[in-house]
XYZ file of C-alpha atoms in Angstrom:
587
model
C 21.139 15.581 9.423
C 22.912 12.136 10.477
C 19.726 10.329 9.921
C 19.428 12.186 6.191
C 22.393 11.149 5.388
C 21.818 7.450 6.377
C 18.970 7.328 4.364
C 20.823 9.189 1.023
C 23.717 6.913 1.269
C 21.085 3.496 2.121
C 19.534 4.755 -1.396
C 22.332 5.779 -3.109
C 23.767 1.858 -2.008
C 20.416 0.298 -3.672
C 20.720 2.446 -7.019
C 24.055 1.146 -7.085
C 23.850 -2.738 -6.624
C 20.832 -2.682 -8.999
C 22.608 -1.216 -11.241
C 25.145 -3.703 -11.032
C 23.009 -6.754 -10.377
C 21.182 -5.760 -14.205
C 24.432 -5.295 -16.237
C 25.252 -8.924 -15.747
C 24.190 -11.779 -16.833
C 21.504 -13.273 -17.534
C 19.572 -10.556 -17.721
C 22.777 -8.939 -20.177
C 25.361 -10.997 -22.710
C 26.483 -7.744 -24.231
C 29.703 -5.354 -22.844
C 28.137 -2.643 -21.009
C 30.290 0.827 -20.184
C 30.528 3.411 -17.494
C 27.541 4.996 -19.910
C 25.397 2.395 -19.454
C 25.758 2.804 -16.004
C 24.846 6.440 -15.176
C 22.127 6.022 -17.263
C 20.314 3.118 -15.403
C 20.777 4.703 -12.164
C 19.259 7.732 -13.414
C 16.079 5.544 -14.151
C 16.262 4.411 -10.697
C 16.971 7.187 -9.423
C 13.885 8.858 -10.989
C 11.756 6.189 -10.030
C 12.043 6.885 -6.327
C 11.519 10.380 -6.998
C 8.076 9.203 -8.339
C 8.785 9.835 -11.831
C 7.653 7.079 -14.457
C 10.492 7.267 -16.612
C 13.446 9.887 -17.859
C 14.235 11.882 -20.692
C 17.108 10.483 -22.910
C 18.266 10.613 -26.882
C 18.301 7.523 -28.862
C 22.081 7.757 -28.362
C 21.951 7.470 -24.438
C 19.357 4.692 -24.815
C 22.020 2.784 -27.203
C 24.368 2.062 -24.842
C 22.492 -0.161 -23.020
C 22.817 -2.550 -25.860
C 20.805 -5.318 -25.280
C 19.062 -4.154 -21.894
C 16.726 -2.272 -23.632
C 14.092 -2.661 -26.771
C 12.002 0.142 -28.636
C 8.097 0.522 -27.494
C 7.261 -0.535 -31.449
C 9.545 -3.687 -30.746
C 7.652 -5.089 -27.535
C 6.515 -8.564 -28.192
C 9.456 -8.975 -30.333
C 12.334 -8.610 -27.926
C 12.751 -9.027 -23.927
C 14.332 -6.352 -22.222
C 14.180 -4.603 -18.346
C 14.223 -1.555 -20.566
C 12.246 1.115 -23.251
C 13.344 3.343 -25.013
C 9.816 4.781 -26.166
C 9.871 8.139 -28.139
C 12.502 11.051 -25.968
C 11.590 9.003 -22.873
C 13.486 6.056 -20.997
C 11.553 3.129 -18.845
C 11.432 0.183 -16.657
C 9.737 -2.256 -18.453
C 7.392 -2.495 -15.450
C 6.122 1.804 -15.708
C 6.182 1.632 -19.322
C 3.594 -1.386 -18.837
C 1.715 0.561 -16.492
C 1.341 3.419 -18.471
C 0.705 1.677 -21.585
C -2.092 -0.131 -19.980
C -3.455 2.679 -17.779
C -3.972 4.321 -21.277
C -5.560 1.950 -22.933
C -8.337 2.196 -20.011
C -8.809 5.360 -20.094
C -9.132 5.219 -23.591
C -11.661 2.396 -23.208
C -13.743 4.380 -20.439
C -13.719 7.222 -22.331
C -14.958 5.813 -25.715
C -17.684 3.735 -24.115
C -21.625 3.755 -24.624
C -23.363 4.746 -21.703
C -27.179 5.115 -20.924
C -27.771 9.489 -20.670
C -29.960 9.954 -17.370
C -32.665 12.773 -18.048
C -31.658 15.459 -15.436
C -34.445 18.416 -16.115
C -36.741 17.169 -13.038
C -34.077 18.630 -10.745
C -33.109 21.991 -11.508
C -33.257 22.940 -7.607
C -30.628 21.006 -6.504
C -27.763 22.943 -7.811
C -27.495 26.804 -8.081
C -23.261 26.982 -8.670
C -22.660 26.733 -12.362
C -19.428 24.448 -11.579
C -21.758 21.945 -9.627
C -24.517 21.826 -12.424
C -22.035 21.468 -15.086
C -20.425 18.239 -12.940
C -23.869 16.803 -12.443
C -24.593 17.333 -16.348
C -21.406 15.805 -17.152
C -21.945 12.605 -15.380
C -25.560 11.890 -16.700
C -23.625 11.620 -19.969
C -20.614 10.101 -19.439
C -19.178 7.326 -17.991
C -15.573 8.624 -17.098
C -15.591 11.371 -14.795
C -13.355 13.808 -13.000
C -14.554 16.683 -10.424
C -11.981 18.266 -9.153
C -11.335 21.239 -7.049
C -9.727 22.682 -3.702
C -11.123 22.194 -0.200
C -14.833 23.677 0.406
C -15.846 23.608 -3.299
C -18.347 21.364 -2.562
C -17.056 17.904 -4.154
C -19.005 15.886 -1.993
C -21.920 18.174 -1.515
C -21.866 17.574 -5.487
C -21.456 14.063 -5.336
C -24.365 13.241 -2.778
C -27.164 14.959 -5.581
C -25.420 12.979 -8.219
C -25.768 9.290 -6.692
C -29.452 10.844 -5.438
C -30.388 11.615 -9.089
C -28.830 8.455 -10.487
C -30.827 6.277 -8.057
C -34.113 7.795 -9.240
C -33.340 7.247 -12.678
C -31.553 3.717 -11.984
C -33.724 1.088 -10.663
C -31.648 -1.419 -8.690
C -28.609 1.382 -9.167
C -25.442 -0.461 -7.461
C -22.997 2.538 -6.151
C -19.202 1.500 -4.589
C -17.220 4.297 -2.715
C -13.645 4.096 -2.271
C -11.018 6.113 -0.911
C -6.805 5.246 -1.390
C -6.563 5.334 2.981
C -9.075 4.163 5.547
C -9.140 7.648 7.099
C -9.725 9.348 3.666
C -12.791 6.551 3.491
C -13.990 7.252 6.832
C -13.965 11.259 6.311
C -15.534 10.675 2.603
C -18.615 8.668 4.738
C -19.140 11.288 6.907
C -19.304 14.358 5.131
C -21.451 11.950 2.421
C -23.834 11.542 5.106
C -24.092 14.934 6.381
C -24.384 16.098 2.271
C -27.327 13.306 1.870
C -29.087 14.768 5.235
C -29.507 18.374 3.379
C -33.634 19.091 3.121
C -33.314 19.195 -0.639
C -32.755 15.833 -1.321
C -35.872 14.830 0.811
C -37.707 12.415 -1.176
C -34.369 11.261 -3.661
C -32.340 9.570 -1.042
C -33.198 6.300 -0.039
C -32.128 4.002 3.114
C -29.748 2.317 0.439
C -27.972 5.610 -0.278
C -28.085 6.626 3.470
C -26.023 3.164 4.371
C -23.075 3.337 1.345
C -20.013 2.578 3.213
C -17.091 3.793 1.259
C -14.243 1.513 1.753
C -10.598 1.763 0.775
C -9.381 0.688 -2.914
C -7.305 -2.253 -1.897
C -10.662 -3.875 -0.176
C -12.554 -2.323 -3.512
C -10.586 -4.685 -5.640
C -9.761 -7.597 -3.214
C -6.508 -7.210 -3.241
C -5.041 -10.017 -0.941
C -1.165 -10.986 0.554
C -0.625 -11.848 -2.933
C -1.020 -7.992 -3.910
C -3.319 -10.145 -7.004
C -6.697 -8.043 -7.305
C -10.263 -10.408 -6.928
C -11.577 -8.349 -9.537
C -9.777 -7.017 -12.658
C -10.854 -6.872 -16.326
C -11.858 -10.839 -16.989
C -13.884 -10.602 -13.364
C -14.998 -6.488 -13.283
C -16.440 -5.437 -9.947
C -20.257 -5.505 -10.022
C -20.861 -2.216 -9.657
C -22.961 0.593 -11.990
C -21.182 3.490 -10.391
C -17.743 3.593 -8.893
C -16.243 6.203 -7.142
C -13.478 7.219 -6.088
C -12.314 9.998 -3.111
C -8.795 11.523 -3.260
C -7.849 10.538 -6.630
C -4.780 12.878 -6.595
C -3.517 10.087 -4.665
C -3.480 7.527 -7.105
C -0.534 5.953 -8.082
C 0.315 4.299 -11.572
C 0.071 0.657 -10.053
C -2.895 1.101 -8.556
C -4.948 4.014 -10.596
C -4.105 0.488 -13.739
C -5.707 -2.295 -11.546
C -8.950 0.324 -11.030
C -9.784 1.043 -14.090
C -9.257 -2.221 -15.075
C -11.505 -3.415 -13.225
C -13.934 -0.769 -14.058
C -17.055 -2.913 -16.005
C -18.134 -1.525 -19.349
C -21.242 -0.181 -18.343
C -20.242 1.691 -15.693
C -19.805 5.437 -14.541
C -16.680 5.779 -12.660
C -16.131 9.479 -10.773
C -12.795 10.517 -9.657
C -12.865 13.063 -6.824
C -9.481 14.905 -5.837
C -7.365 17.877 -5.841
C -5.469 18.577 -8.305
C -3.348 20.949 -6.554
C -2.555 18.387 -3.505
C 0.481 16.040 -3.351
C 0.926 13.194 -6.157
C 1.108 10.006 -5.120
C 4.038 8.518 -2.732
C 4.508 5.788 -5.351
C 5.792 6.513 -9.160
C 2.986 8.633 -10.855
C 1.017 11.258 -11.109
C -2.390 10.245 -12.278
C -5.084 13.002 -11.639
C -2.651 15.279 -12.535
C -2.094 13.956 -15.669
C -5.539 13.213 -16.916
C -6.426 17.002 -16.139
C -4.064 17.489 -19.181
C -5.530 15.378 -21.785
C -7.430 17.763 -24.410
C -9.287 14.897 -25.554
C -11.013 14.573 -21.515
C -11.938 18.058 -21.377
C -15.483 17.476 -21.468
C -14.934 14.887 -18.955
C -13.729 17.247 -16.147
C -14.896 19.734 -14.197
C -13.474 21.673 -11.711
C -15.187 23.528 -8.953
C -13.938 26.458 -7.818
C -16.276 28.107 -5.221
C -14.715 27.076 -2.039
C -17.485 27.255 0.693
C -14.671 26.321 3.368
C -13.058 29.651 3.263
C -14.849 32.390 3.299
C -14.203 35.365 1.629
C -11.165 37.209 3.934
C -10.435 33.364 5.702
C -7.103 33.319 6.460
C -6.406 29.749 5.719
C -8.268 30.338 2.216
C -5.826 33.437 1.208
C -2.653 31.293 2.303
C -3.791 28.062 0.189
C -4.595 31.331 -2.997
C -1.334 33.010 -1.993
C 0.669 29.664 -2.173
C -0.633 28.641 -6.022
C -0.457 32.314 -7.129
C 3.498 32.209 -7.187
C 5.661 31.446 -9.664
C 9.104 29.740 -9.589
C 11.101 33.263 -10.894
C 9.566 34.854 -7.643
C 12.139 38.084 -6.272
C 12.358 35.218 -3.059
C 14.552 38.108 -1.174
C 10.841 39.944 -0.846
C 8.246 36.753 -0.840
C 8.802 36.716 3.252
C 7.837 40.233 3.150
C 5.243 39.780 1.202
C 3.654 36.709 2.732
C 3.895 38.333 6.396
C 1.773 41.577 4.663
C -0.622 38.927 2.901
C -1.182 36.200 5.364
C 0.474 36.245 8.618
C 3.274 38.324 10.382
C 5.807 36.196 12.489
C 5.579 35.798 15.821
C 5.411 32.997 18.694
C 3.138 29.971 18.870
C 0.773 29.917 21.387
C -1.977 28.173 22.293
C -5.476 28.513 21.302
C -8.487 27.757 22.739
C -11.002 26.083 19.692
C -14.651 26.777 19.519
C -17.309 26.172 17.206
C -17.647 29.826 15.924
C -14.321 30.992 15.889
C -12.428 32.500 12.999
C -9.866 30.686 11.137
C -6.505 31.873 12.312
C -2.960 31.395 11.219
C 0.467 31.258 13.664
C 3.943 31.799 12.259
C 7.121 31.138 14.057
C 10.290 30.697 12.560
C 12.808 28.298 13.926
C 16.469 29.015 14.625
C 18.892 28.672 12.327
C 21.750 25.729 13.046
C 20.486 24.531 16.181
C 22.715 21.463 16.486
C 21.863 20.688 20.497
C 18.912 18.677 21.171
C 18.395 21.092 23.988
C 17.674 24.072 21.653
C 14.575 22.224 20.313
C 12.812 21.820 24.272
C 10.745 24.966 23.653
C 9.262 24.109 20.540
C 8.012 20.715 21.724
C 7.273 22.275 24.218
C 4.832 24.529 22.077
C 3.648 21.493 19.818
C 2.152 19.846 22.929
C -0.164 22.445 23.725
C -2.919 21.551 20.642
C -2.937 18.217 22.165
C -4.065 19.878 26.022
C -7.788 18.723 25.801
C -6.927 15.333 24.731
C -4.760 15.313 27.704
C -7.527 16.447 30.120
C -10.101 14.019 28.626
C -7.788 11.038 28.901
C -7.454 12.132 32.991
C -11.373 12.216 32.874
C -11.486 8.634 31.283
C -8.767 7.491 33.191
C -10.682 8.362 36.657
C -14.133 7.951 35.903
C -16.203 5.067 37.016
C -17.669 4.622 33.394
C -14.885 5.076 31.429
C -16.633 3.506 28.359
C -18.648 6.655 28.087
C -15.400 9.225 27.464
C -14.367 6.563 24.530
C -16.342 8.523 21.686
C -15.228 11.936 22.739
C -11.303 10.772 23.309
C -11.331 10.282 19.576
C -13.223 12.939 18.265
C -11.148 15.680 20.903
C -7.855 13.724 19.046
C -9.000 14.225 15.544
C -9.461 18.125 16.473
C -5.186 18.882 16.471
C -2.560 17.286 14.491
C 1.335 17.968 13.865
C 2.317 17.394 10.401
C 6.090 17.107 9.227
C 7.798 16.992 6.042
C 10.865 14.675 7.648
C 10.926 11.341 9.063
C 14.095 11.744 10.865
C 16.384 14.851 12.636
C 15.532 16.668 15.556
C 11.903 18.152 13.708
C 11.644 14.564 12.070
C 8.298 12.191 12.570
C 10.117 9.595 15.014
C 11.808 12.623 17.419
C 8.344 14.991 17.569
C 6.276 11.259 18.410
C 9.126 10.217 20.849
C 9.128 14.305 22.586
C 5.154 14.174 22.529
C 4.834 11.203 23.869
C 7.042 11.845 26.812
C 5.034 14.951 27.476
C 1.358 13.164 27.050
C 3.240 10.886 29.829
C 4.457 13.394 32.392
C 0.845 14.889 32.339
C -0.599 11.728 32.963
C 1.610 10.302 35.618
C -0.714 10.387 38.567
C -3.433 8.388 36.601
C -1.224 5.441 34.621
C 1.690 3.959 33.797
C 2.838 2.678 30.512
C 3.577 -0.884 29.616
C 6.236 -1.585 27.219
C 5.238 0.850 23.658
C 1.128 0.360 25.511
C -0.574 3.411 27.108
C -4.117 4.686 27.347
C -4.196 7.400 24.856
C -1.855 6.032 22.114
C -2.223 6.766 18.796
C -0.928 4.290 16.237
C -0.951 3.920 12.043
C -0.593 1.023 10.349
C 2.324 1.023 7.992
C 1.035 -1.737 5.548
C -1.701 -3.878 4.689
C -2.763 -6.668 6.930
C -5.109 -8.416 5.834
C -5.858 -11.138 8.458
C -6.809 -8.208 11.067
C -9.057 -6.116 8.066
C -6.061 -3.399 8.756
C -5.035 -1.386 5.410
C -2.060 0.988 5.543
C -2.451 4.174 6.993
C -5.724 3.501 9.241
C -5.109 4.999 12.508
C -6.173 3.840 16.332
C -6.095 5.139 19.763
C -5.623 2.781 22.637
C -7.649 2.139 25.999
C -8.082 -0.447 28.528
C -10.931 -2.819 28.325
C -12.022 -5.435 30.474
C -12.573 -9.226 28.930
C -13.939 -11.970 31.099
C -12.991 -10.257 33.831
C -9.221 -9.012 32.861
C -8.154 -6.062 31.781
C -5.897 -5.451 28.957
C -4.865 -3.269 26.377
C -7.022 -2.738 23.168
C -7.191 -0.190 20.121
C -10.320 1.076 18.601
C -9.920 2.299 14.822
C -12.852 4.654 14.359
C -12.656 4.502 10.662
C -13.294 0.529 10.674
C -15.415 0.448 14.267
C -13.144 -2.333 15.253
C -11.500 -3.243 18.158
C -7.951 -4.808 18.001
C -6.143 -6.059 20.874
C -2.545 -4.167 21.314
C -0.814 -7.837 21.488
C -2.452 -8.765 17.730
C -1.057 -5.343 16.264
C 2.604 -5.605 14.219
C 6.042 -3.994 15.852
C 6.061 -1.920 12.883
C 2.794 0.091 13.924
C 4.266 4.152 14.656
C 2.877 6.399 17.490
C 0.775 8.999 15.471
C 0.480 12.336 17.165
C 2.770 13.600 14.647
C 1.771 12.447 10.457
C 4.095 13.340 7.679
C 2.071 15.421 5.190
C 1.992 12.668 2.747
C 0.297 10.288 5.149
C -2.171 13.164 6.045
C -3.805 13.268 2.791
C -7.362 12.418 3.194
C -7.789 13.966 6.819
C -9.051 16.982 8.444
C -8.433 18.488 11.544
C -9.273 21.577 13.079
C -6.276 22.691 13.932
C -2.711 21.669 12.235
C 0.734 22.369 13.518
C 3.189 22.090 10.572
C 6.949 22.123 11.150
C 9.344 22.520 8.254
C 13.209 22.738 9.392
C 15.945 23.684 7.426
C 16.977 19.991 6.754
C 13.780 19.503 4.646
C 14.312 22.297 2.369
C 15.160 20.106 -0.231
C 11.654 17.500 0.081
C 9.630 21.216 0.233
C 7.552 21.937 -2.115
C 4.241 24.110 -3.289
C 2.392 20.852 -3.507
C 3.119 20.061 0.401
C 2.589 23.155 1.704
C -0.634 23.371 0.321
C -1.470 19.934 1.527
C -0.826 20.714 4.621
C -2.197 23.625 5.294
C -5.587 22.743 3.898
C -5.755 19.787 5.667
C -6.815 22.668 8.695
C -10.503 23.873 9.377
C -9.878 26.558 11.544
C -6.634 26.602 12.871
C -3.041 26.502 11.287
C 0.649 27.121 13.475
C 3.719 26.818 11.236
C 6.821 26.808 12.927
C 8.765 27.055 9.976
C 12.687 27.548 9.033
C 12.440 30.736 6.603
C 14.270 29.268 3.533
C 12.204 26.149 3.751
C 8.991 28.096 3.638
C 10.910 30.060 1.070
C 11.378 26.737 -0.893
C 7.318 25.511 -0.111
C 6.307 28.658 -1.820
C 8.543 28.889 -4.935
C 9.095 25.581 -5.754
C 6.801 23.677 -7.991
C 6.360 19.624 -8.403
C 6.624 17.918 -11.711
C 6.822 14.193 -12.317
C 8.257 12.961 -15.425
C 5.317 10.982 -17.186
C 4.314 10.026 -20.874
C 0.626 9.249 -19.747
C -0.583 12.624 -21.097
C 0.970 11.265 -24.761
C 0.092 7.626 -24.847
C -3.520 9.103 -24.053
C -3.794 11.648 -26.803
C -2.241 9.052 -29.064
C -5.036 6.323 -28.698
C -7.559 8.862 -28.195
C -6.537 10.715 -31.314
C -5.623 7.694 -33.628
């Protein structure tokens, strides 16, 4: 709770000099009052909240004075602020939106060639599917959306195989917001593109489509300036784009920007998931628009969960309640509907099994670091045949050979968190792991300084003289070079090799993800830990997310009012996207 703290009082500081800084001259030369004040922290405060802008009368706007201009005023008057309509901006989101707008707008209102799609009746048999595969032969901005198993890339793969036999020369990019999203978007492409009905549509072109992540889409350098934007569009016919529901307003603007005008551009996603971490919530927002309906579809057959899964009636159970919920009987309810409490244990996974759900809730004010031993203690055991595969690689003669089934044994388990600090926080559960993956390994290695065989790492931002992009994720081995032996990490997503001594101080053990940075992957099994001091950051949005980012297997180890709060508690980002849309669509 210390480390909450810290963090509320570090933003409330920023809010507060900002507010201070932007009040004075020269960005002010008018008297500003105590009004003025609340009212620009508000913004701020909304915009770290992820919200675009807040609601406020003319009045409130007013007494900013000359800090802020109307939206029918811009070009007229300078001013960090805008008062547009019942809605107060940064200059900078109002931009964004206004722009964003525009090219959807533009995409939506383009001419685009209709591909004849009779000759292919077989491929399709859900009605969802057919009507997304009709949709895009006609249009050129698209949006499939749906939860996990509804077949969104099974879709996708007879879509780019249909639009290469009616294209000659067809150019296709695929992008994804996070390298691991990419990487997981290439391989379930390539398993959809193997299926026997597409024998004869897909070509070795289609078979070797690399989807990479947006920032290396656009070019985006150090300078955070795009290579290609709407005076240089990327040279593509189709565009798409994986995870969409992760799209924030910056970058969802410099896409479709960049989108040329004779090109189809598919948005995948979600809706349901997490917004984006930064301000906006795109996807979400263009599902809204009346004027795109018959530029969405949304599947809704989920293949993934099988009628009776467990995981599948959790994810239903979760979107199926409302915020005036009786809470005092939801627990009730949820241990009747989806899983009674119990302890976590471990479980053994297998190729065939049956999807199974763990609850466990934690103890309430647990204030000694000692109370918490068990339950890392409990965490560690989804990470047991990583363990015993790192002892096999560490011993064996050819340890190259263990190197492709070290990561894909580490990709099977993951422990996601809502918190980056406290006891159940992402730095303490990496820190108590860690220790653990050590003690079991003791006989076979030794660490040097943060480097150990076995170490997961993310990147926290973009670097872009080692090809790294924020969020990809590597484990660490020891390789030999001209004869000495040192530290490297492999990043399966980007089949590179990076030596340890090239990678930033920032880079964070990963056995442990928060849930926002675990949008895009899949695991088979996912240990999610919600403690009291996140109650307030819980929401039906991340609860969802992270339970469906699990194939098989899902332990919560839960504090009961937090999963109280996950289940009743619905996100909503303040946003006039939706209206600037219907405006310039409607005008």
């Amino acid at each position: 709770m210390e480390n909450k703290q810290y963090k509320v009082n570090q933003s409330t500081e920023w809010i507060s000099t900002w507010s201070r800084f932007i009040r004075q001259k020269p960005l002010s030369h008018a008297p500003q009052n105590e009004n003025s004040s609340d009212i620009i922290e508000q913004v701020f405060e909304a915009i770290q909240q992820g919200d675009s802008c807040i609601s406020a009368s003319s009045e409130q706007a007013e007494t900013l004075n000359d800090l802020v201009v109307s939206a029918a005023h811009i070009g007229q008057q300078i001013a960090p602020f805008v008062f547009d309509g019942q809605r107060l901006y940064l200059y900078r989101y109002w931009a964004l939106e206004q722009s964003l707008a525009q090219q959807v707008a533009r995409l939506k209102q383009q001419k685009i060639a209709a591909v004849d799609i009779s000759a292919y009746p077989h491929l399709l048999t859900d009605e969802h599917q057919i009507q997304a595969l009709t949709m895009v032969a006609q249009h050129g901005l698209n949006i499939i959306t749906g939860g996990p198993g509804t077949g969104k890339t099974y879709t996708l793969a007879r879509i780019i195989a249909v639009l290469n036999q009616a294209m000659p020369n067809i150019r296709i990019a695929m992008a994804a917001p996070t390298g691991k999203a990419a990487q997981r978007m290439k391989e379930a492409l390539q398993n959809s593109l193997n299926d026997e009905k597409l024998q004869g549509l897909v070509t070795d072109e289609l078979k070797q489509l690399n989807p990479i992540t947006i920032h290396r889409l656009l070019g985006l350098g150090s300078n955070a300036q795009p290579r290609f934007h709407a005076q240089q569009p990327l040279p593509y016919d189709v565009i798409v784009i994986d995870e969409a529901s992760m799209l924030d307003l910056s970058l969802a603007t410099m896409l479709l920007s960049a989108v040329p005008e004779h090109a189809r551009l598919i948005l995948l996603g979600d809706a349901d998931q997490l917004a984006a971490v930064d301000v906006g919530s795109v996807l979400a927002d263009l599902q809204q628009v009346p004027a795109l309906a018959e530029n969405r579809v949304n599947l809704r057959n989920s293949r993934r969960f099988k009628q009776g899964a467990l995981i599948g009636q959790m994810a239903q159970f979760i979107q199926a309640q409302q915020p005036s919920q009786n809470t005092a009987a939801l627990l009730e309810k949820f241990a009747e509907q989806v899983v009674h409490p119990s302890e976590i244990k471990a479980i053994a996974l297998t190729a065939e099994m049956e999807d199974q759900i763990q609850l466990e809730y934690l103890p309430k004010n647990s204030a000694k670091p000692v109370d918490w031993l068990p339950y890392y203690d409990k965490l560690i055991l989804g990470y047991q045949h990583y363990i015993e595969l790192l002892k096999s690689y560490l011993t064996a003669d050819e340890p190259e050979l263990y190197i492709a089934e070290v990561v894909k044994v580490f990709d099977n388990y993951r422990i996601l968190t809502a918190m980056r600090h406290g006891a159940l926080g992402l730095a303490q559960l990496n820190i108590q792991i860690e220790q653990r993956l050590l003690e079991a390994l003791a006989r076979q290695m030794t660490k040097q300084g943060d480097w150990y065989v076995g170490r997961p790492v993310m990147m926290t931002y973009n670097d872009y003289q080692l090809g790294l992009s924020n969020g990809d994720i590597g484990i660490c081995f020891k390789r030999s070079r001209d004869g000495q032996s040192q530290f490297e990490v492999y990043f399966p997503s980007l089949e590179k090799w990076v030596p340890a001594t090239r990678l930033p101080k920032s880079i964070e053990t990963a056995f442990v993800l928060t849930i926002h940075k675990s949008q895009g992957s899949e695991f088979t099994h996912v240990a999610v830990v919600l403690d009291e001091a996140a109650k307030n950051l819980l929401s039906k949005e991340l609860l969802y997310t992270a339970i469906t980012r699990a194939k098989k297997v899902v332990s919560l180890s839960v504090d009961p009012d937090a999963l109280l709060q996950s289940l009743t508690v619905r996100t909503s980002r303040k946003s006039g996207l939706l209206d600037k849309i219907n405006n310039l669509l409607n005008c």
